[in-house]
């Protein structure tokens, strides 16, 4: 009886085309390069330097006004606030720094028949937000109690205690008590990414405008981007892509050589 030997046949896995491997590698390298590029150049939003308009909210807080001072008609005992700052939205940093306390603001202004009293807080902001060559007037925070007609708007109450006011041709409030001397809602490059402007958050408008205007929207540019990848990062990305391309070409060259040898 003959012995039988059962061997194990080794099966070589099918070869993967070198060109395919190189193409995959190049794709991965490109993805890495694009990721580096996106990380190296973060978008930077634009800020705006302007007077924002606030109204007293709940529990002694400030609430960003939903309409302009020209159309807002506060009742007796309310408080309006104005803050000059650089911001891309209604962040807390642009709120008036003095609390809207009507009792304290109008303690020395007794009620009078046929009139109403409106507390007014004016915050001229910090030196860092001032236009070039200007500084906020001292004191930086001022308060007043405006006694006005019962039908008076917030803009009229402001004019009663903080002249001179300045408006631009678009009826945007540019200066309170003469500050700043120039400029109006200009766009400022932000030092870090900020939130996108909100159309409902607007800056004060003049009595002639009839509606609150948004300085961010008025700039007619949602956001500009600044900065970009460094030369070193760009050089690195270029090197990665170049190496990937060289590997791909070399692989194709080897594949052609093998094909010619088979035909020969």
mmCIF file of N, CA, C and O in Angstrom, residues 2-98:
data_model
loop_
_atom_site.group_PDB
_atom_site.id
_atom_site.type_symbol
_atom_site.label_atom_id
_atom_site.label_comp_id
_atom_site.label_asym_id
_atom_site.label_seq_id
_atom_site.Cartn_x
_atom_site.Cartn_y
_atom_site.Cartn_z
ATOM 1 N N UNK A 2 0.734 2.004 -1.068
ATOM 2 C CA UNK A 2 1.552 3.189 -1.167
ATOM 3 C C UNK A 2 1.083 4.268 -0.183
ATOM 4 O O UNK A 2 -0.078 4.480 0.002
ATOM 5 N N UNK A 3 2.106 4.873 0.421
ATOM 6 C CA UNK A 3 1.762 5.994 1.297
ATOM 7 C C UNK A 3 1.412 7.245 0.490
ATOM 8 O O UNK A 3 1.925 7.435 -0.606
ATOM 9 N N UNK A 4 0.542 7.964 1.012
ATOM 10 C CA UNK A 4 0.114 9.198 0.307
ATOM 11 C C UNK A 4 0.528 10.408 1.131
ATOM 12 O O UNK A 4 0.382 10.428 2.353
ATOM 13 N N UNK A 5 1.037 11.348 0.457
ATOM 14 C CA UNK A 5 1.477 12.584 1.135
ATOM 15 C C UNK A 5 0.573 13.735 0.718
ATOM 16 O O UNK A 5 0.376 13.978 -0.476
ATOM 17 N N UNK A 6 0.001 14.269 1.721
ATOM 18 C CA UNK A 6 -0.874 15.438 1.431
ATOM 19 C C UNK A 6 -0.132 16.711 1.815
ATOM 20 O O UNK A 6 0.116 16.969 2.998
ATOM 21 N N UNK A 7 0.264 17.455 0.859
ATOM 22 C CA UNK A 7 1.010 18.696 1.132
ATOM 23 C C UNK A 7 0.109 19.905 1.209
ATOM 24 O O UNK A 7 -1.069 19.854 0.849
ATOM 25 N N UNK A 8 0.691 20.946 1.696
ATOM 26 C CA UNK A 8 -0.033 22.210 1.780
ATOM 27 C C UNK A 8 0.494 23.143 0.706
ATOM 28 O O UNK A 8 1.697 23.426 0.655
ATOM 29 N N UNK A 9 -0.329 23.503 -0.132
ATOM 30 C CA UNK A 9 0.076 24.390 -1.230
ATOM 31 C C UNK A 9 -0.011 25.845 -0.792
ATOM 32 O O UNK A 9 -1.040 26.303 -0.320
ATOM 33 N N UNK A 10 1.096 26.500 -0.934
ATOM 34 C CA UNK A 10 1.127 27.926 -0.573
ATOM 35 C C UNK A 10 0.592 28.749 -1.725
ATOM 36 O O UNK A 10 1.030 28.594 -2.878
ATOM 37 N N UNK A 11 -0.358 29.563 -1.407
ATOM 38 C CA UNK A 11 -0.970 30.401 -2.445
ATOM 39 C C UNK A 11 -0.545 31.845 -2.223
ATOM 40 O O UNK A 11 -0.753 32.402 -1.141
ATOM 41 N N UNK A 12 0.093 32.383 -3.198
ATOM 42 C CA UNK A 12 0.530 33.787 -3.098
ATOM 43 C C UNK A 12 -0.661 34.700 -3.318
ATOM 44 O O UNK A 12 -1.410 34.536 -4.269
ATOM 45 N N UNK A 13 -0.851 35.668 -2.403
ATOM 46 C CA UNK A 13 -1.982 36.594 -2.590
ATOM 47 C C UNK A 13 -1.816 37.392 -3.861
ATOM 48 O O UNK A 13 -0.688 37.649 -4.297
ATOM 49 N N UNK A 14 -2.908 37.728 -4.451
ATOM 50 C CA UNK A 14 -2.820 38.496 -5.702
ATOM 51 C C UNK A 14 -2.096 39.813 -5.475
ATOM 52 O O UNK A 14 -2.297 40.472 -4.463
ATOM 53 N N UNK A 15 -1.247 40.134 -6.412
ATOM 54 C CA UNK A 15 -0.476 41.381 -6.290
ATOM 55 C C UNK A 15 -1.372 42.587 -6.513
ATOM 56 O O UNK A 15 -2.263 42.579 -7.354
ATOM 57 N N UNK A 16 -1.131 43.571 -5.717
ATOM 58 C CA UNK A 16 -1.861 44.827 -5.875
ATOM 59 C C UNK A 16 -1.056 45.731 -6.788
ATOM 60 O O UNK A 16 0.162 45.893 -6.600
ATOM 61 N N UNK A 17 -1.678 46.281 -7.745
ATOM 62 C CA UNK A 17 -0.972 47.125 -8.713
ATOM 63 C C UNK A 17 -0.244 48.264 -8.007
ATOM 64 O O UNK A 17 -0.847 48.994 -7.223
ATOM 65 N N UNK A 18 1.067 48.404 -8.271
ATOM 66 C CA UNK A 18 1.814 49.500 -7.625
ATOM 67 C C UNK A 18 1.213 50.861 -7.904
ATOM 68 O O UNK A 18 1.230 51.758 -7.066
ATOM 69 N N UNK A 19 0.678 51.030 -9.109
ATOM 70 C CA UNK A 19 0.080 52.328 -9.441
ATOM 71 C C UNK A 19 -1.091 52.633 -8.530
ATOM 72 O O UNK A 19 -1.300 53.775 -8.114
ATOM 73 N N UNK A 20 -1.868 51.569 -8.195
ATOM 74 C CA UNK A 20 -3.010 51.775 -7.315
ATOM 75 C C UNK A 20 -2.549 52.169 -5.923
ATOM 76 O O UNK A 20 -3.098 53.061 -5.285
ATOM 77 N N UNK A 21 -1.487 51.463 -5.440
ATOM 78 C CA UNK A 21 -0.953 51.800 -4.112
ATOM 79 C C UNK A 21 -0.464 53.237 -4.084
ATOM 80 O O UNK A 21 -0.692 53.985 -3.126
ATOM 81 N N UNK A 22 0.241 53.649 -5.124
ATOM 82 C CA UNK A 22 0.758 55.016 -5.165
ATOM 83 C C UNK A 22 -0.370 56.032 -5.220
ATOM 84 O O UNK A 22 -0.298 57.105 -4.614
ATOM 85 N N UNK A 23 -1.422 55.697 -5.969
ATOM 86 C CA UNK A 23 -2.546 56.623 -6.057
ATOM 87 C C UNK A 23 -3.214 56.805 -4.703
ATOM 88 O O UNK A 23 -3.578 57.913 -4.298
ATOM 89 N N UNK A 24 -3.353 55.668 -3.980
ATOM 90 C CA UNK A 24 -3.945 55.759 -2.646
ATOM 91 C C UNK A 24 -3.070 56.589 -1.727
ATOM 92 O O UNK A 24 -3.538 57.437 -0.960
ATOM 93 N N UNK A 25 -1.746 56.349 -1.797
ATOM 94 C CA UNK A 25 -0.821 57.100 -0.952
ATOM 95 C C UNK A 25 -0.887 58.588 -1.267
ATOM 96 O O UNK A 25 -0.873 59.443 -0.370
ATOM 97 N N UNK A 26 -0.948 58.921 -2.556
ATOM 98 C CA UNK A 26 -1.019 60.327 -2.952
ATOM 99 C C UNK A 26 -2.301 60.982 -2.449
ATOM 100 O O UNK A 26 -2.301 62.126 -2.009
ATOM 101 N N UNK A 27 -3.397 60.212 -2.496
ATOM 102 C CA UNK A 27 -4.660 60.749 -1.995
ATOM 103 C C UNK A 27 -4.583 61.056 -0.506
ATOM 104 O O UNK A 27 -5.042 62.088 -0.033
ATOM 105 N N UNK A 28 -3.969 60.114 0.247
ATOM 106 C CA UNK A 28 -3.824 60.333 1.688
ATOM 107 C C UNK A 28 -2.933 61.518 1.982
ATOM 108 O O UNK A 28 -3.216 62.332 2.868
ATOM 109 N N UNK A 29 -1.844 61.639 1.239
ATOM 110 C CA UNK A 29 -0.941 62.774 1.444
ATOM 111 C C UNK A 29 -1.640 64.092 1.136
ATOM 112 O O UNK A 29 -1.449 65.096 1.822
ATOM 113 N N UNK A 30 -2.443 64.100 0.090
ATOM 114 C CA UNK A 30 -3.178 65.323 -0.254
ATOM 115 C C UNK A 30 -4.158 65.695 0.844
ATOM 116 O O UNK A 30 -4.322 66.861 1.184
ATOM 117 N N UNK A 31 -4.835 64.687 1.426
ATOM 118 C CA UNK A 31 -5.778 64.956 2.507
ATOM 119 C C UNK A 31 -5.062 65.562 3.710
ATOM 120 O O UNK A 31 -5.550 66.495 4.347
ATOM 121 N N UNK A 32 -3.863 65.008 4.011
ATOM 122 C CA UNK A 32 -3.079 65.561 5.122
ATOM 123 C C UNK A 32 -2.686 67.002 4.832
ATOM 124 O O UNK A 32 -2.747 67.884 5.698
ATOM 125 N N UNK A 33 -2.283 67.267 3.610
ATOM 126 C CA UNK A 33 -1.870 68.621 3.254
ATOM 127 C C UNK A 33 -3.021 69.598 3.383
ATOM 128 O O UNK A 33 -2.861 70.715 3.888
ATOM 129 N N UNK A 34 -4.203 69.204 2.923
ATOM 130 C CA UNK A 34 -5.360 70.084 3.032
ATOM 131 C C UNK A 34 -5.730 70.330 4.480
ATOM 132 O O UNK A 34 -6.140 71.430 4.864
ATOM 133 N N UNK A 35 -5.575 69.305 5.319
ATOM 134 C CA UNK A 35 -5.855 69.483 6.743
ATOM 135 C C UNK A 35 -4.897 70.473 7.363
ATOM 136 O O UNK A 35 -5.286 71.352 8.126
ATOM 137 N N UNK A 36 -3.608 70.345 7.027
ATOM 138 C CA UNK A 36 -2.613 71.294 7.540
ATOM 139 C C UNK A 36 -2.922 72.704 7.089
ATOM 140 O O UNK A 36 -2.784 73.668 7.843
ATOM 141 N N UNK A 37 -3.359 72.842 5.853
ATOM 142 C CA UNK A 37 -3.672 74.163 5.330
ATOM 143 C C UNK A 37 -4.829 74.797 6.069
ATOM 144 O O UNK A 37 -4.799 75.975 6.407
ATOM 145 N N UNK A 38 -5.877 74.002 6.345
ATOM 146 C CA UNK A 38 -7.040 74.550 7.046
ATOM 147 C C UNK A 38 -6.698 74.927 8.473
ATOM 148 O O UNK A 38 -7.217 75.906 9.014
ATOM 149 N N UNK A 39 -5.798 74.139 9.118
ATOM 150 C CA UNK A 39 -5.402 74.453 10.490
ATOM 151 C C UNK A 39 -4.495 75.661 10.526
ATOM 152 O O UNK A 39 -4.529 76.478 11.432
ATOM 153 N N UNK A 40 -3.660 75.804 9.500
ATOM 154 C CA UNK A 40 -2.669 76.876 9.507
ATOM 155 C C UNK A 40 -3.268 78.231 9.208
ATOM 156 O O UNK A 40 -2.664 79.254 9.482
ATOM 157 N N UNK A 41 -4.487 78.279 8.630
ATOM 158 C CA UNK A 41 -5.053 79.572 8.270
ATOM 159 C C UNK A 41 -6.460 79.717 8.811
ATOM 160 O O UNK A 41 -7.434 79.687 8.065
ATOM 161 N N UNK A 42 -6.632 79.877 10.132
ATOM 162 C CA UNK A 42 -7.963 80.040 10.705
ATOM 163 C C UNK A 42 -8.592 81.344 10.253
ATOM 164 O O UNK A 42 -7.929 82.369 10.140
ATOM 165 N N UNK A 43 -9.914 81.280 9.995
ATOM 166 C CA UNK A 43 -10.621 82.489 9.566
ATOM 167 C C UNK A 43 -10.706 83.476 10.721
ATOM 168 O O UNK A 43 -10.925 83.090 11.856
ATOM 169 N N UNK A 44 -10.517 84.723 10.395
ATOM 170 C CA UNK A 44 -10.589 85.763 11.410
ATOM 171 C C UNK A 44 -11.686 86.742 11.019
ATOM 172 O O UNK A 44 -11.678 87.300 9.932
ATOM 173 N N UNK A 45 -12.620 86.909 11.887
ATOM 174 C CA UNK A 45 -13.766 87.753 11.593
ATOM 175 C C UNK A 45 -13.408 89.214 11.731
ATOM 176 O O UNK A 45 -12.432 89.579 12.384
ATOM 177 N N UNK A 46 -14.202 90.049 11.106
ATOM 178 C CA UNK A 46 -14.015 91.484 11.217
ATOM 179 C C UNK A 46 -14.890 92.030 12.330
ATOM 180 O O UNK A 46 -16.014 91.578 12.527
ATOM 181 N N UNK A 47 -14.367 92.984 13.062
ATOM 182 C CA UNK A 47 -15.153 93.657 14.083
ATOM 183 C C UNK A 47 -15.579 95.023 13.567
ATOM 184 O O UNK A 47 -15.149 95.460 12.503
ATOM 185 N N UNK A 48 -16.411 95.702 14.342
ATOM 186 C CA UNK A 48 -16.905 97.013 13.951
ATOM 187 C C UNK A 48 -16.852 97.936 15.157
ATOM 188 O O UNK A 48 -17.182 97.544 16.271
ATOM 189 N N UNK A 49 -16.419 99.160 14.926
ATOM 190 C CA UNK A 49 -16.349 100.157 15.993
ATOM 191 C C UNK A 49 -17.601 101.033 15.890
ATOM 192 O O UNK A 49 -17.789 101.761 14.921
ATOM 193 N N UNK A 50 -18.434 100.982 16.934
ATOM 194 C CA UNK A 50 -19.694 101.717 16.841
ATOM 195 C C UNK A 50 -20.325 101.916 18.215
ATOM 196 O O UNK A 50 -19.919 101.299 19.210
ATOM 197 N N UNK A 51 -21.340 102.758 18.262
ATOM 198 C CA UNK A 51 -22.156 102.975 19.452
ATOM 199 C C UNK A 51 -23.305 101.963 19.429
ATOM 200 O O UNK A 51 -24.131 101.971 18.515
ATOM 201 N N UNK A 52 -23.377 101.096 20.436
ATOM 202 C CA UNK A 52 -24.486 100.146 20.533
ATOM 203 C C UNK A 52 -25.543 100.682 21.502
ATOM 204 O O UNK A 52 -25.235 101.467 22.400
ATOM 205 N N UNK A 53 -26.751 100.227 21.313
ATOM 206 C CA UNK A 53 -27.899 100.734 22.070
ATOM 207 C C UNK A 53 -28.482 99.615 22.929
ATOM 208 O O UNK A 53 -28.753 98.519 22.430
ATOM 209 N N UNK A 54 -28.681 99.900 24.230
ATOM 210 C CA UNK A 54 -29.159 98.911 25.192
ATOM 211 C C UNK A 54 -30.348 99.440 25.977
ATOM 212 O O UNK A 54 -30.534 100.643 26.096
ATOM 213 N N UNK A 55 -31.121 98.508 26.512
ATOM 214 C CA UNK A 55 -32.247 98.855 27.370
ATOM 215 C C UNK A 55 -32.188 98.010 28.640
ATOM 216 O O UNK A 55 -31.655 96.896 28.628
ATOM 217 N N UNK A 56 -32.720 98.550 29.719
ATOM 218 C CA UNK A 56 -32.700 97.824 30.986
ATOM 219 C C UNK A 56 -33.488 96.528 30.861
ATOM 220 O O UNK A 56 -34.614 96.524 30.367
ATOM 221 N N UNK A 57 -32.866 95.435 31.326
ATOM 222 C CA UNK A 57 -33.527 94.146 31.289
ATOM 223 C C UNK A 57 -33.960 93.715 32.678
ATOM 224 O O UNK A 57 -34.126 94.536 33.582
ATOM 225 N N UNK A 58 -34.117 92.437 32.848
ATOM 226 C CA UNK A 58 -34.575 91.903 34.136
ATOM 227 C C UNK A 58 -33.441 91.877 35.156
ATOM 228 O O UNK A 58 -32.284 91.683 34.806
ATOM 229 N N UNK A 59 -33.778 92.096 36.395
ATOM 230 C CA UNK A 59 -32.855 91.994 37.524
ATOM 231 C C UNK A 59 -31.593 92.840 37.345
ATOM 232 O O UNK A 59 -30.473 92.399 37.575
ATOM 233 N N UNK A 60 -31.800 94.061 36.927
ATOM 234 C CA UNK A 60 -30.687 94.991 36.828
ATOM 235 C C UNK A 60 -29.665 94.676 35.756
ATOM 236 O O UNK A 60 -28.507 95.110 35.859
ATOM 237 N N UNK A 61 -30.068 93.967 34.722
ATOM 238 C CA UNK A 61 -29.148 93.624 33.633
ATOM 239 C C UNK A 61 -29.452 94.473 32.403
ATOM 240 O O UNK A 61 -30.469 95.161 32.337
ATOM 241 N N UNK A 62 -28.553 94.388 31.415
ATOM 242 C CA UNK A 62 -28.755 95.087 30.152
ATOM 243 C C UNK A 62 -29.230 94.102 29.087
ATOM 244 O O UNK A 62 -28.774 92.961 29.035
ATOM 245 N N UNK A 63 -30.124 94.561 28.223
ATOM 246 C CA UNK A 63 -30.598 93.763 27.095
ATOM 247 C C UNK A 63 -30.367 94.558 25.819
ATOM 248 O O UNK A 63 -30.656 95.759 25.766
ATOM 249 N N UNK A 64 -29.812 93.889 24.816
ATOM 250 C CA UNK A 64 -29.547 94.567 23.550
ATOM 251 C C UNK A 64 -30.867 95.003 22.927
ATOM 252 O O UNK A 64 -31.812 94.221 22.829
ATOM 253 N N UNK A 65 -30.953 96.240 22.524
ATOM 254 C CA UNK A 65 -32.197 96.795 21.994
ATOM 255 C C UNK A 65 -32.593 96.126 20.685
ATOM 256 O O UNK A 65 -31.749 95.845 19.839
ATOM 257 N N UNK A 66 -33.870 95.880 20.520
ATOM 258 C CA UNK A 66 -34.373 95.263 19.293
ATOM 259 C C UNK A 66 -34.849 96.296 18.281
ATOM 260 O O UNK A 66 -35.276 95.956 17.188
ATOM 261 N N UNK A 67 -34.802 97.550 18.650
ATOM 262 C CA UNK A 67 -35.132 98.629 17.730
ATOM 263 C C UNK A 67 -34.240 99.817 18.044
ATOM 264 O O UNK A 67 -33.577 99.853 19.080
ATOM 265 N N UNK A 68 -34.209 100.762 17.139
ATOM 266 C CA UNK A 68 -33.345 101.917 17.324
ATOM 267 C C UNK A 68 -33.934 102.935 18.276
ATOM 268 O O UNK A 68 -35.134 102.935 18.568
ATOM 269 N N UNK A 69 -33.094 103.829 18.785
ATOM 270 C CA UNK A 69 -33.575 104.858 19.708
ATOM 271 C C UNK A 69 -34.566 105.818 19.077
ATOM 272 O O UNK A 69 -35.334 106.472 19.784
ATOM 273 N N UNK A 70 -34.561 105.888 17.740
ATOM 274 C CA UNK A 70 -35.502 106.786 17.082
ATOM 275 C C UNK A 70 -36.931 106.271 17.173
ATOM 276 O O UNK A 70 -37.887 107.055 17.203
ATOM 277 N N UNK A 71 -37.095 104.957 17.232
ATOM 278 C CA UNK A 71 -38.435 104.379 17.289
ATOM 279 C C UNK A 71 -38.796 103.883 18.687
ATOM 280 O O UNK A 71 -39.973 103.697 18.986
ATOM 281 N N UNK A 72 -37.787 103.632 19.510
ATOM 282 C CA UNK A 72 -38.055 103.180 20.877
ATOM 283 C C UNK A 72 -38.620 104.333 21.688
ATOM 284 O O UNK A 72 -38.072 105.429 21.711
ATOM 285 N N UNK A 73 -39.718 104.090 22.379
ATOM 286 C CA UNK A 73 -40.347 105.129 23.191
ATOM 287 C C UNK A 73 -40.515 104.592 24.616
ATOM 288 O O UNK A 73 -41.550 104.032 24.966
ATOM 289 N N UNK A 74 -39.477 104.770 25.415
ATOM 290 C CA UNK A 74 -39.500 104.226 26.773
ATOM 291 C C UNK A 74 -40.528 104.928 27.654
ATOM 292 O O UNK A 74 -40.826 106.109 27.477
ATOM 293 N N UNK A 75 -41.047 104.187 28.596
ATOM 294 C CA UNK A 75 -41.993 104.761 29.557
ATOM 295 C C UNK A 75 -41.232 105.406 30.704
ATOM 296 O O UNK A 75 -40.025 105.196 30.880
ATOM 297 N N UNK A 76 -41.930 106.201 31.462
ATOM 298 C CA UNK A 76 -41.320 106.846 32.635
ATOM 299 C C UNK A 76 -40.732 105.766 33.550
ATOM 300 O O UNK A 76 -41.380 104.746 33.841
ATOM 301 N N UNK A 77 -39.489 105.963 33.971
ATOM 302 C CA UNK A 77 -38.846 105.012 34.860
ATOM 303 C C UNK A 77 -37.947 104.003 34.172
ATOM 304 O O UNK A 77 -37.313 103.182 34.845
ATOM 305 N N UNK A 78 -37.857 104.043 32.842
ATOM 306 C CA UNK A 78 -36.980 103.113 32.139
ATOM 307 C C UNK A 78 -35.574 103.691 32.004
ATOM 308 O O UNK A 78 -35.344 104.885 32.224
ATOM 309 N N UNK A 79 -34.633 102.813 31.619
ATOM 310 C CA UNK A 79 -33.234 103.219 31.474
ATOM 311 C C UNK A 79 -32.714 102.787 30.112
ATOM 312 O O UNK A 79 -32.936 101.649 29.678
ATOM 313 N N UNK A 80 -32.021 103.694 29.430
ATOM 314 C CA UNK A 80 -31.361 103.409 28.156
ATOM 315 C C UNK A 80 -29.853 103.474 28.352
ATOM 316 O O UNK A 80 -29.355 104.274 29.152
ATOM 317 N N UNK A 81 -29.134 102.624 27.615
ATOM 318 C CA UNK A 81 -27.681 102.617 27.700
ATOM 319 C C UNK A 81 -27.035 102.667 26.330
ATOM 320 O O UNK A 81 -27.580 102.148 25.353
ATOM 321 N N UNK A 82 -25.869 103.304 26.264
ATOM 322 C CA UNK A 82 -25.114 103.396 25.019
ATOM 323 C C UNK A 82 -23.666 103.060 25.328
ATOM 324 O O UNK A 82 -23.089 103.564 26.290
ATOM 325 N N UNK A 83 -23.065 102.209 24.496
ATOM 326 C CA UNK A 83 -21.678 101.795 24.727
ATOM 327 C C UNK A 83 -20.893 101.894 23.427
ATOM 328 O O UNK A 83 -21.312 101.393 22.389
ATOM 329 N N UNK A 84 -19.709 102.544 23.509
ATOM 330 C CA UNK A 84 -18.827 102.630 22.347
ATOM 331 C C UNK A 84 -17.785 101.534 22.465
ATOM 332 O O UNK A 84 -17.064 101.453 23.460
ATOM 333 N N UNK A 85 -17.702 100.663 21.459
ATOM 334 C CA UNK A 85 -16.773 99.539 21.540
ATOM 335 C C UNK A 85 -16.541 98.953 20.155
ATOM 336 O O UNK A 85 -17.234 99.282 19.188
ATOM 337 N N UNK A 86 -15.554 98.067 20.093
ATOM 338 C CA UNK A 86 -15.293 97.289 18.890
ATOM 339 C C UNK A 86 -15.815 95.888 19.122
ATOM 340 O O UNK A 86 -15.409 95.223 20.071
ATOM 341 N N UNK A 87 -16.730 95.444 18.287
ATOM 342 C CA UNK A 87 -17.309 94.125 18.456
ATOM 343 C C UNK A 87 -17.922 93.661 17.153
ATOM 344 O O UNK A 87 -18.314 94.470 16.313
ATOM 345 N N UNK A 88 -18.003 92.328 17.026
ATOM 346 C CA UNK A 88 -18.679 91.752 15.861
ATOM 347 C C UNK A 88 -20.098 91.336 16.185
ATOM 348 O O UNK A 88 -20.845 90.941 15.323
ATOM 349 N N UNK A 89 -20.483 91.394 17.456
ATOM 350 C CA UNK A 89 -21.828 91.036 17.855
ATOM 351 C C UNK A 89 -22.149 91.733 19.172
ATOM 352 O O UNK A 89 -21.457 92.640 19.593
ATOM 353 N N UNK A 90 -23.220 91.309 19.807
ATOM 354 C CA UNK A 90 -23.637 91.940 21.062
ATOM 355 C C UNK A 90 -23.061 91.198 22.256
ATOM 356 O O UNK A 90 -23.777 90.825 23.173
ATOM 357 N N UNK A 91 -21.764 90.969 22.238
ATOM 358 C CA UNK A 91 -21.115 90.239 23.325
ATOM 359 C C UNK A 91 -21.185 91.034 24.619
ATOM 360 O O UNK A 91 -21.363 92.243 24.618
ATOM 361 N N UNK A 92 -21.034 90.330 25.733
ATOM 362 C CA UNK A 92 -21.109 90.993 27.035
ATOM 363 C C UNK A 92 -20.093 92.110 27.179
ATOM 364 O O UNK A 92 -20.300 93.072 27.911
ATOM 365 N N UNK A 93 -18.959 91.991 26.490
ATOM 366 C CA UNK A 93 -17.910 93.001 26.636
ATOM 367 C C UNK A 93 -18.339 94.360 26.126
ATOM 368 O O UNK A 93 -17.724 95.373 26.451
ATOM 369 N N UNK A 94 -19.405 94.420 25.320
ATOM 370 C CA UNK A 94 -19.842 95.706 24.793
ATOM 371 C C UNK A 94 -21.017 96.291 25.574
ATOM 372 O O UNK A 94 -21.569 97.306 25.188
ATOM 373 N N UNK A 95 -21.414 95.636 26.650
ATOM 374 C CA UNK A 95 -22.499 96.188 27.455
ATOM 375 C C UNK A 95 -22.000 97.406 28.234
ATOM 376 O O UNK A 95 -20.828 97.472 28.610
ATOM 377 N N UNK A 96 -22.858 98.364 28.515
ATOM 378 C CA UNK A 96 -22.466 99.453 29.408
ATOM 379 C C UNK A 96 -22.022 98.880 30.755
ATOM 380 O O UNK A 96 -22.619 97.927 31.266
ATOM 381 N N UNK A 97 -20.973 99.454 31.321
ATOM 382 C CA UNK A 97 -20.420 98.908 32.557
ATOM 383 C C UNK A 97 -21.122 99.424 33.812
ATOM 384 O O UNK A 97 -20.863 98.941 34.911
ATOM 385 N N UNK A 98 -22.001 100.384 33.651
ATOM 386 C CA UNK A 98 -22.792 100.894 34.774
ATOM 387 C C UNK A 98 -24.165 100.237 34.752
ATOM 388 O O UNK A 98 -24.818 100.173 33.708
#
